[in-house]
Coordinates of C-alpha atoms and ligand atoms in Angstrom, one line a residue:
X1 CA -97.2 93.1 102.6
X2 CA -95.5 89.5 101.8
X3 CA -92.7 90.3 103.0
X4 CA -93.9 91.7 106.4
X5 CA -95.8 88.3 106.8
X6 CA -92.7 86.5 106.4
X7 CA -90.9 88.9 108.8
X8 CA -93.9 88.6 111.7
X9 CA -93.7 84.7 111.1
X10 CA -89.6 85.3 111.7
X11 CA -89.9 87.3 114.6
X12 CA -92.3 85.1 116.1
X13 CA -90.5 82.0 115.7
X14 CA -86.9 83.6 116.3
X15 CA -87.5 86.9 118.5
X16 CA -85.3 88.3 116.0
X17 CA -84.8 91.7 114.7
X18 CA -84.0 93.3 111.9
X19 CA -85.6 92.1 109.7
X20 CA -86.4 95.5 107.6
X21 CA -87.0 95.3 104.3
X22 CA -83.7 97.8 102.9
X23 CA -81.5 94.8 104.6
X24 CA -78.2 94.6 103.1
X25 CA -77.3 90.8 102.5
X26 CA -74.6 91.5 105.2
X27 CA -77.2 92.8 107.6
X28 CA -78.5 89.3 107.0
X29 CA -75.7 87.5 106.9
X30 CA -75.3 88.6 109.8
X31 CA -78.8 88.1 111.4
X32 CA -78.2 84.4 110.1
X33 CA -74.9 84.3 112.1
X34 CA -76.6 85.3 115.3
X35 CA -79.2 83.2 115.2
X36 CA -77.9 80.1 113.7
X37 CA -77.6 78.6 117.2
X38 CA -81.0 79.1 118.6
X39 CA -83.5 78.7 115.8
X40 CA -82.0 75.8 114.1
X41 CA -84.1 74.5 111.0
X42 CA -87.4 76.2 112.4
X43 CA -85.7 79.7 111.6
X44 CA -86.5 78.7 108.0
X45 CA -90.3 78.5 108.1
X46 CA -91.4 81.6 107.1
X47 CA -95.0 80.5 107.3
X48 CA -97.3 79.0 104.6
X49 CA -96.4 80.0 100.5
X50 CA -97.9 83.0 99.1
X51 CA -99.1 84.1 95.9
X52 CA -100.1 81.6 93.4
X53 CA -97.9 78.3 92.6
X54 CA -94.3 78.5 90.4
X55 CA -93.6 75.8 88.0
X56 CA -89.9 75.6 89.0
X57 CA -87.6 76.6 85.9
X58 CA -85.1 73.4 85.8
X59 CA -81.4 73.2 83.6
X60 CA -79.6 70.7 82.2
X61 CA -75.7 70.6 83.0
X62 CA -73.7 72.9 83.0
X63 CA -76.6 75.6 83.3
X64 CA -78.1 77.2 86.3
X65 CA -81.4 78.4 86.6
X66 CA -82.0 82.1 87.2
X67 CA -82.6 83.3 90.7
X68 CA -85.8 83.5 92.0
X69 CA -86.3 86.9 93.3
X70 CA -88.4 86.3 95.4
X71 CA -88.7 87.7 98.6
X72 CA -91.3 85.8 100.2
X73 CA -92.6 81.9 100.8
X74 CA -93.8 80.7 97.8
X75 CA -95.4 77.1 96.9
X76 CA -92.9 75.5 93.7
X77 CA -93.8 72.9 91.7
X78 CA -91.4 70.5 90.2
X79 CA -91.6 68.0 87.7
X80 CA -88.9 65.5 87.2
X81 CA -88.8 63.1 84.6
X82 CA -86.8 60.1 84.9
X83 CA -85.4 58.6 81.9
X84 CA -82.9 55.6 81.3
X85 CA -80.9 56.1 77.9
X86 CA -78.0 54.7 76.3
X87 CA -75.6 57.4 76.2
X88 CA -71.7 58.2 75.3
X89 CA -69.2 57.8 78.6
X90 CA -66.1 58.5 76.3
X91 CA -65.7 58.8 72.9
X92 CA -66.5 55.5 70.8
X93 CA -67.7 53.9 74.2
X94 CA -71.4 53.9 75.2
X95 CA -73.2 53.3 78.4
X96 CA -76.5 52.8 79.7
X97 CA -77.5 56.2 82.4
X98 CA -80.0 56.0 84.2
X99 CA -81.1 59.8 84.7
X100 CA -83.0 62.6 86.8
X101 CA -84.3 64.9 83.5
X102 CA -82.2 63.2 80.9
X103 CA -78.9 64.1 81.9
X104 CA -76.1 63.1 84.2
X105 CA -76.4 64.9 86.7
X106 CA -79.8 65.8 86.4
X107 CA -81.4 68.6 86.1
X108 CA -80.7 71.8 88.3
X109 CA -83.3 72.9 90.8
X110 CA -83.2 75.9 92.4
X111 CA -85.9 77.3 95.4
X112 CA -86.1 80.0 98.5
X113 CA -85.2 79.2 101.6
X114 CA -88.9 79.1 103.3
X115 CA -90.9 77.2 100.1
X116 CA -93.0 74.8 99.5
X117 CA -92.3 72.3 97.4
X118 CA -94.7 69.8 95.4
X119 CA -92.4 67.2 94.0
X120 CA -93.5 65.5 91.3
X121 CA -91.2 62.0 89.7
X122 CA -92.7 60.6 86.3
X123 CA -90.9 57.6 85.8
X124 CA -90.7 56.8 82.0
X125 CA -93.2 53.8 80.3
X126 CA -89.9 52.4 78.5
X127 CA -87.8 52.6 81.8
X128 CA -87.2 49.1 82.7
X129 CA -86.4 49.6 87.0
X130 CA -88.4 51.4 89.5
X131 CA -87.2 54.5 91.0
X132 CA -87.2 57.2 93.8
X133 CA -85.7 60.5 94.7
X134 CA -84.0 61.7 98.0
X135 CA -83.1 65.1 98.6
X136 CA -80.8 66.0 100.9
X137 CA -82.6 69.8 101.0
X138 CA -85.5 67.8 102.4
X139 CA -86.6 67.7 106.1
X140 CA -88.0 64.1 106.7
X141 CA -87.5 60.1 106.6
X142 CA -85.7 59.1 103.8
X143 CA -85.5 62.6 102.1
X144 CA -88.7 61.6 100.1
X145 CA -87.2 58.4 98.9
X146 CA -90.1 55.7 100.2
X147 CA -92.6 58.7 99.3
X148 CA -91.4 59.0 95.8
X149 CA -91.2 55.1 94.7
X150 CA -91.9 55.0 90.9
X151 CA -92.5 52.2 88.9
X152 CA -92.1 52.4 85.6
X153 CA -94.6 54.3 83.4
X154 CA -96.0 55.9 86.7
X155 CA -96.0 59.5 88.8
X156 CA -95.8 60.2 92.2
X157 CA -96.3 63.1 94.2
X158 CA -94.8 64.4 97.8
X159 CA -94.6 68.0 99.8
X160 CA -92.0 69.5 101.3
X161 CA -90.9 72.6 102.9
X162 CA -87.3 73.7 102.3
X163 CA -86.2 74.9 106.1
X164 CA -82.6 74.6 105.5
X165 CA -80.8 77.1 102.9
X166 CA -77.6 75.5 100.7
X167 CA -76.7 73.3 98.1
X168 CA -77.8 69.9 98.2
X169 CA -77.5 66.7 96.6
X170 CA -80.3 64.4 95.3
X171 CA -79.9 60.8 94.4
X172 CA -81.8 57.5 93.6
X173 CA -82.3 55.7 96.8
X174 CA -83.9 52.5 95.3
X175 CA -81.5 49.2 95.3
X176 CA -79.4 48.5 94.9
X177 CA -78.6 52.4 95.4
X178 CA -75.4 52.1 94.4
X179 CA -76.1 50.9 91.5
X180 CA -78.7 53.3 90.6
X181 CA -75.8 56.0 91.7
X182 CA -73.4 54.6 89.9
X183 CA -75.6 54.8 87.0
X184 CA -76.0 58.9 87.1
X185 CA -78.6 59.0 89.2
X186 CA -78.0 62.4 91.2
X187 CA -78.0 66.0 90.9
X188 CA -78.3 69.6 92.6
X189 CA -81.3 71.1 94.5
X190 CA -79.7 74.7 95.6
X191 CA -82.2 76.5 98.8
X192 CA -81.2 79.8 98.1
X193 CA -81.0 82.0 101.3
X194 CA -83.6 84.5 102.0
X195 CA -81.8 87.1 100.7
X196 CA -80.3 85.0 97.7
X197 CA -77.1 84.6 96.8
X198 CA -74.3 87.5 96.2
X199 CA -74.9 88.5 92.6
X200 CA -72.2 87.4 90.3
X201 CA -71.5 87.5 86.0
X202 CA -71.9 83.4 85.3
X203 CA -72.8 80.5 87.3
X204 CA -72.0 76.9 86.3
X205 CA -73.4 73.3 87.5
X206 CA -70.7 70.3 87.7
X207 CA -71.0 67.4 89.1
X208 CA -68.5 64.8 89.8
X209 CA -69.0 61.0 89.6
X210 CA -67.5 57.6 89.3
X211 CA -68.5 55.2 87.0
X212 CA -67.5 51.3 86.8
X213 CA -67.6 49.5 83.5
X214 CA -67.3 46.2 83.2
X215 CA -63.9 47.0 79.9
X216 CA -61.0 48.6 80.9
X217 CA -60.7 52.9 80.5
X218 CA -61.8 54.1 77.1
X219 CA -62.5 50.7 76.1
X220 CA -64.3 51.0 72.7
X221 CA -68.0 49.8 72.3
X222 CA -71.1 49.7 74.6
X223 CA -69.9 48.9 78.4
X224 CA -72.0 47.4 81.2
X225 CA -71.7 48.1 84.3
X226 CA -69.6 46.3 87.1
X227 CA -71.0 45.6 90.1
X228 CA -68.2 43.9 91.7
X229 CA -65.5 47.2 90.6
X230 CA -68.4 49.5 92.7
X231 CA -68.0 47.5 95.5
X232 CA -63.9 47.5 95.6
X233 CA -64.5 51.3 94.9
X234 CA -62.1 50.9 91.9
X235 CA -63.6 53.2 89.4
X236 CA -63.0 52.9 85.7
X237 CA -63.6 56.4 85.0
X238 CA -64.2 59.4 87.4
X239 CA -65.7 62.1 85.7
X240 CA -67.5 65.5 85.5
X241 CA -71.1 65.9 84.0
X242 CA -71.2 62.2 83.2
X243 CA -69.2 62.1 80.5
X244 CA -65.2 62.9 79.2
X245 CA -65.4 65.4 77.5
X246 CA -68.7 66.9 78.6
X247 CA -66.9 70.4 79.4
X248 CA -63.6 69.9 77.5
X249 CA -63.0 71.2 73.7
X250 CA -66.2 73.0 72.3
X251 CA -68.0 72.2 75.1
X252 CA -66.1 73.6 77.6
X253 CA -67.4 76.5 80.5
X254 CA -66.8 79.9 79.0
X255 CA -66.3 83.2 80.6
X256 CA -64.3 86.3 80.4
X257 CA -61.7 87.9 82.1
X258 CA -63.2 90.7 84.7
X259 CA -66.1 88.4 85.3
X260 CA -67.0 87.0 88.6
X261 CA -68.0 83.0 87.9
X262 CA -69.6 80.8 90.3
X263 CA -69.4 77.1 90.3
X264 CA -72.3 75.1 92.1
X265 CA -70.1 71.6 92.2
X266 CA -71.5 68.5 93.3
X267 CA -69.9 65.2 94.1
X268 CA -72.8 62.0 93.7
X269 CA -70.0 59.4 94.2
X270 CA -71.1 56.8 94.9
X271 CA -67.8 56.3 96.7
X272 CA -65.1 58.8 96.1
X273 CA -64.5 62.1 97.4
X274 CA -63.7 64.9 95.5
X275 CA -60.4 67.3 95.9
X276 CA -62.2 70.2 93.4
X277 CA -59.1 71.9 92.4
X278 CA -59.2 74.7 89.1
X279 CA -55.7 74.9 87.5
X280 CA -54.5 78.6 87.4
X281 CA -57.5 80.3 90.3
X282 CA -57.8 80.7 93.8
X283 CA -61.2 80.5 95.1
X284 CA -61.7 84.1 96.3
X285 CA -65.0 82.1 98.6
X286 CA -65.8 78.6 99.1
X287 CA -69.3 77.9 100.3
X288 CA -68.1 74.9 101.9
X289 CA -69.6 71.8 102.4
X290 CA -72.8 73.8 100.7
X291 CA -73.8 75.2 103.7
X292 CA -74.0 79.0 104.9
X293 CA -70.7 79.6 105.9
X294 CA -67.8 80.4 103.4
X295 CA -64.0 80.4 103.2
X296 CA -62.1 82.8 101.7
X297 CA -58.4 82.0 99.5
X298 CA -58.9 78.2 99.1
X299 CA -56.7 76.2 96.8
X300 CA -58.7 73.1 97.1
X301 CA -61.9 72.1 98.5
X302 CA -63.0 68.8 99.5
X303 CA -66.2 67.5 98.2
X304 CA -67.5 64.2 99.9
X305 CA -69.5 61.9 98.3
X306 CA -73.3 62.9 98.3
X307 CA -72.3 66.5 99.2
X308 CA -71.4 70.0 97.5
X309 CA -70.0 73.3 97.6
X310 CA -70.4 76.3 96.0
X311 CA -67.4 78.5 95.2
X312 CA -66.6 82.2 93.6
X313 CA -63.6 83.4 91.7
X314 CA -62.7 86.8 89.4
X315 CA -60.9 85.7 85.9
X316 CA -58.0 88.1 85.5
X317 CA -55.6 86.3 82.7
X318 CA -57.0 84.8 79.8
X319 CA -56.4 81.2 79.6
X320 CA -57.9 77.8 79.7
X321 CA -58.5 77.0 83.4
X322 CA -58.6 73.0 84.0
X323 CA -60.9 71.8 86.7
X324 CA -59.7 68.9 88.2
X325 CA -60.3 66.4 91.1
X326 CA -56.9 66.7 92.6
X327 CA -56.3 63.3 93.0
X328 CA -54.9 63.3 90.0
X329 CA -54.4 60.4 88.5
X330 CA -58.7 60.4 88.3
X331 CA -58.0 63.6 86.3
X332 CA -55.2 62.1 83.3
X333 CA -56.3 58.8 83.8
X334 CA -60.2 58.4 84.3
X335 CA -61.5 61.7 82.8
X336 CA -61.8 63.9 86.1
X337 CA -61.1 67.1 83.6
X338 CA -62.9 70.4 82.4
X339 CA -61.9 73.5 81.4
X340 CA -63.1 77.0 81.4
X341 CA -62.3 79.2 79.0
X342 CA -61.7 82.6 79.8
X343 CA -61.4 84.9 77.2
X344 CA -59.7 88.8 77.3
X345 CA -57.0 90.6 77.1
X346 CA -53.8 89.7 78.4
X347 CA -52.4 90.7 81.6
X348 CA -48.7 90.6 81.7
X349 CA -48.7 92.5 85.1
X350 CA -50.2 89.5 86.8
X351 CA -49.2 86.5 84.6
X352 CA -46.5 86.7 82.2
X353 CA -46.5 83.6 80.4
X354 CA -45.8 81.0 77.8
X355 CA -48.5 78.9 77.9
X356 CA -48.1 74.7 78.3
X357 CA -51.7 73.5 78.8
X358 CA -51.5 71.5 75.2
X359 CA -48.5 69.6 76.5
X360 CA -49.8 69.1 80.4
X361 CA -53.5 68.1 80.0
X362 CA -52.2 66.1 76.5
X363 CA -55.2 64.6 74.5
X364 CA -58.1 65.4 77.3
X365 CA -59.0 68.9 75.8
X366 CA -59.1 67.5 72.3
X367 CA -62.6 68.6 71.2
X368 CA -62.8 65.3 69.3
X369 CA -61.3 61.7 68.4
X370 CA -63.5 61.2 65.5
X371 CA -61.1 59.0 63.7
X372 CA -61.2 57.2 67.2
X373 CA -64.7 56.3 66.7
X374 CA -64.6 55.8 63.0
X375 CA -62.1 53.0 64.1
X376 CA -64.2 51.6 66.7
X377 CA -67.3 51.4 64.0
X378 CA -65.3 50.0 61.4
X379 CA -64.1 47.1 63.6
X380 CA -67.6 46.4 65.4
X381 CA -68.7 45.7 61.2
X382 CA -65.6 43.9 59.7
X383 CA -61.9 45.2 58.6
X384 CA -60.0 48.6 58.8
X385 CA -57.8 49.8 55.6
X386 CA -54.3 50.5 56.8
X387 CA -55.0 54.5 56.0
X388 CA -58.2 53.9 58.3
X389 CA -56.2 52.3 60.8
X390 CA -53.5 54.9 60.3
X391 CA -55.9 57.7 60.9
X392 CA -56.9 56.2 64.4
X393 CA -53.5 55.9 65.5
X394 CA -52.8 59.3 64.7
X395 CA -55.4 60.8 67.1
X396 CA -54.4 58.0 69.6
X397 CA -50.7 58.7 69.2
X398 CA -51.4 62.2 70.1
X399 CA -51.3 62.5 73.6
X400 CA -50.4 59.0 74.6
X401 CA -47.1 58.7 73.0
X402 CA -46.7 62.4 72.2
X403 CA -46.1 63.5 75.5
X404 CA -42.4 61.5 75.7
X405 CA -41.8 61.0 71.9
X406 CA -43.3 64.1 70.7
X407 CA -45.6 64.8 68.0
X408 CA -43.0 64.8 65.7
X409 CA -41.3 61.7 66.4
X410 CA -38.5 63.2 67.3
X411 CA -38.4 62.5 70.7
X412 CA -35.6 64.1 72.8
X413 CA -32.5 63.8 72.6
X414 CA -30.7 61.7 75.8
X415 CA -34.2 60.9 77.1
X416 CA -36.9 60.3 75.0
X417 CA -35.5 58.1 71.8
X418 CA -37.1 58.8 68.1
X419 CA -39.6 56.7 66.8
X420 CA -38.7 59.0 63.3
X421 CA -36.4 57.1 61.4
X422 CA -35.7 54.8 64.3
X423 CA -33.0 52.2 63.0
X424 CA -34.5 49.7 66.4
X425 CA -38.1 49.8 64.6
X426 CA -36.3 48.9 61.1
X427 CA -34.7 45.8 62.5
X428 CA -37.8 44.8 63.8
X429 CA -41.6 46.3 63.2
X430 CA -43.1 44.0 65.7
X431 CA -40.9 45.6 68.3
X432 CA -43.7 48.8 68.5
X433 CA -46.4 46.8 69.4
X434 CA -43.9 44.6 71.9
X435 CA -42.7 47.8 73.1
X436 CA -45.9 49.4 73.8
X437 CA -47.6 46.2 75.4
X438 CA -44.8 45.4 77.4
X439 CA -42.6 48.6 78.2
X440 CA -39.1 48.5 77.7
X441 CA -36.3 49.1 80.1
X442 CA -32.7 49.3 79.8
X443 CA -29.5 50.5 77.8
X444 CA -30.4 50.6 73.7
X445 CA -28.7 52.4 70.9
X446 CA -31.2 54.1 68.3
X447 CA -29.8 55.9 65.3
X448 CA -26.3 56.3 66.7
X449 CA -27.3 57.3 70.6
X450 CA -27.7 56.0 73.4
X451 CA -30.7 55.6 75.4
X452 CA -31.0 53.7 79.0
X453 CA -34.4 54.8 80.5
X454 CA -38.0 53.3 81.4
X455 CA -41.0 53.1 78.9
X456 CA -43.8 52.0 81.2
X457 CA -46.2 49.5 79.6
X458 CA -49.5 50.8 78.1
X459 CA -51.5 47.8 78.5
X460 CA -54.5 49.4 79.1
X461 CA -55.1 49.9 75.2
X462 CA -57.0 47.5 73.8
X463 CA -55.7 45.1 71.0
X464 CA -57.2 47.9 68.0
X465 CA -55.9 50.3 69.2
X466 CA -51.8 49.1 69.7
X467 CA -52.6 48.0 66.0
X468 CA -53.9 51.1 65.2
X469 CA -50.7 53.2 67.2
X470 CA -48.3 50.7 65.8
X471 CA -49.4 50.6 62.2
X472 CA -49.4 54.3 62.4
X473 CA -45.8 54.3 63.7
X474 CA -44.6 52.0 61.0
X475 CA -46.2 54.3 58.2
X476 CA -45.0 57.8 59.6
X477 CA -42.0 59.1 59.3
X478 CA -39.5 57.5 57.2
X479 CA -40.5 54.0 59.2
X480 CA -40.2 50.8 56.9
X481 CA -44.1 50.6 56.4
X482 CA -46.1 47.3 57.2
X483 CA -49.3 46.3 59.3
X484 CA -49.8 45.7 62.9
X485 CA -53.4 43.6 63.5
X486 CA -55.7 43.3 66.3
X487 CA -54.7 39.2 66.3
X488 CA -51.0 40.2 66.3
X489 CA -51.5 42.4 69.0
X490 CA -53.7 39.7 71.2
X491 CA -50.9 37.7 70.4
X492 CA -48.0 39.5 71.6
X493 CA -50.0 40.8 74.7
X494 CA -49.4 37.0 75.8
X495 CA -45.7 37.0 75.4
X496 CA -43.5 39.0 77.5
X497 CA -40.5 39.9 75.8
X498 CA -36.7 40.2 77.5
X499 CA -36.5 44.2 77.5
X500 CA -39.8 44.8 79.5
X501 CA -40.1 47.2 81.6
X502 CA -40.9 46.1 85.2
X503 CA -43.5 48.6 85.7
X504 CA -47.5 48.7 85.9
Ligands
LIG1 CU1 -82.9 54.7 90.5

């Protein structure tokens, strides 16, 4: 009976057929093609909701809600809280979000094509700005934004109906809105089509971001944010789900191999655009854009800022599969990296292979740095022991150095020389910390061979942790032993030595 209602208010609007209730989600698919030129938005009012009001089921990152099933108009009601909270941005470094539902993104909404939708924004007593919310799903001025202005400790209320099926992005549109993006305020609204979405095993919500702190990269301790790096679009960390690490380690997406998986992927900027790339799969469709239409065999889809796509793959090799924005140095530098982990058995027929992802994606799928942020508390409170500062270094060597001088020491032979034993650290200990700081460049002879390559400078570690690398160093490996400080480093940060490297 609904569904005839809807199909009358269709076939008025439209003068479309077929709209019989056995049709196949081609059938409509089709119908959708056909018409998608002459009914525009109108061809998603399917008259007023039916049946009594649905509180809208809403998820947290990474999870979807389930489909609604429905097959007619109905009137949803959502509640959104929004909550500001300190929160971690990378390990040992914490941040102030501001958040749709208590997460960045925010929480997942999901409607029909066709309902109504009562939005309700609570705005948190202990939030300390005003807020609003603009849809992009929503068919009016501003999205709702001057309709949904919140000041603290209050609710408002506004209607709309969903005409337009697809994925859309939601943001803060109070300013300075780029702050109030910049600060996680953003997340997914998906108006399923009237026939829903192709069935599939999982579906996943990710959202990229870029976030501007006022320290450098993985700079320990609480970070503000930098309103003068938002405006020269030079982001400090660009990242999925808000923080590094959100889907890497334990955390990360899981599926198995036979499964279809879905990924709903957002991009709330507030100024880059995304290349969505996932190491190892072909998208077999790419929703692009979020819209209605897809792609089939994409590598790499573009995301722009304030916009989304949805895309399908099947696993067939087990594996961990790294999501990246493609633009890579966002994805080994500033923390644009998750992984899905597909589990099964292994299929030599397709993929034969040795696997390298420990080596290529380094440190970033650790599932934790905790002697990272041991280091960082001990040094907001007073000293580090040697072993403590030992122990960081070890999980910071991993990963930075290990990648040329490998996790043995050992280096490699010709290229990469030993830091094991090294005869050039015995001469001199405060050569590490030089040597990292400042690069080094040029022919040098360690333990009997030569060497004449480029170390680039890693100056973007702070001062605890190139004491915390080099006294690691020093007390590894047969090295003469000794103490690298936090002062010593500040201090040699200052002086350039003969030997650096050009670079950075
Ligand atoms: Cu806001």
């Amino acid at each position: 009976m609904k569904h005839l209602i809807a199909c009358l208010a269709i076939a008025t609007l439209v003068a479309a057929a077929g709209c019989k209730k056995d049709a196949t989600p081609e059938a409509t698919a089709t119908h959708a093609a056909a018409t998608a030129d002459s009914g525009g938005s109108l061809k998603g009012d399917f008259g007023p909701p039916q049946g009594k009001p649905i509180e809208a089921i809403l998820t947290s990152p990474p999870h979807v809600p389930p489909p609604t099933g429905r097959d007619y108009p109905a009137k949803v009601i959502v509640e959104l809280d929004v909550v500001e909270k300190e929160m971690e941005i990378s390990e040992g470094v914490t941040y102030t979000f501001w958040t749709f539902g208590g997460t960045v993104p925010g929480s997942f909404i999901r409607v029909r094509q066709g309902d109504t939708v009562q939005f309700h924004l609570r705005n948190m007593p202990d939030s300390k700005m005003p807020h609003n919310i603009d849809l992009h799903g929503v068919t009016g001025p501003g999205g709702g934004a001057a309709s949904s202005f919140t000041a603290p400790g209050h609710v408002t209320r506004f209607t709309f109906k969903a005409l337009n099926a697809g994925l859309f992005v939601y943001h803060c549109a109070t300013a300075p809105v780029g702050m109030h993006i910049a600060n996680g305020m953003y997340g997914l609204i998906l108006v399923e089509p009237p026939a829903g979405m192709p069935p599939v095993d999982k579906e996943y919500y990710v959202m990229q971001g870029d976030f501007y702190t006022s320290g450098k990269y993985r700079e320990k301790g609480h970070q503000d944010f930098d309103m003068q790096k938002g405006i020269d679009e030079n982001p400090t960390y660009v990242l999925f789900n808000g923080s590094e690490g959100a889907l890497t380690g334990d955390k990360a997406l899981t599926a198995n191999t036979g499964e279809n998986v879905r990924l709903y992927v957002g991009n709330g900027g507030p100024n880059l655009v995304s290349s969505f790339h996932v190491i190892g799969e072909i998208f077999d469709k790419v929703w692009f854009e979020g819209g209605t239409r897809f792609n089939e065999n994409v590598q790499t889809t573009l995301i722009p800022a304030g916009g989304a796509a949805i895309m399908d793959f099947h696993l067939e090799v087990p594996g961990s599969y790294v999501l990246v924005d493609h633009s890579i140095f966002r994805a080994f530098n500033k923390g644009a990296l998750a992984i899905l982990k597909a589990d099964g058995a292994e299929r030599p027929d397709i993929y034969s292979g040795k696997e390298v992802d420990a080596m290529y994606i380094g440190d970033r799928a650790a599932p934790n740095l905790a002697a990272v942020s041991t280091a960082a508390k001990a040094q907001q409170s007073g000293d580090l022991t040697v072993e403590e500062q030992v122990e960081a270094g070890k999980a910071l060597f991993a990963g930075t150095c290990s990648t040329c001088h490998q996790p043995s020491g050992e280096g490699m032979p010709g290229v990469f020389p030993p830091l094991a034993k090294s005869d050039y650290i015995a001469a001199n200990p405060k050569r590490v910390p030089e040597v990292i700081l400042h690069g080094m460049q040029g022919p040098v002879k360690v333990n009997g061979q030569d060497y004449n390559s480029i170390m680039p400078p890693m100056s973007q570690l702070t001062d605890d942790e190139v004491a915390n690398i080099s006294t690691y160093v020093l007390n590894t490996w047969g090295n003469p032993g000794g103490r690298v400080t936090k002062a010593d480093a500040a201090e040699i940060r200052k002086v350039k030595p003969a030997n650096a490297s050009e670079g950075h």
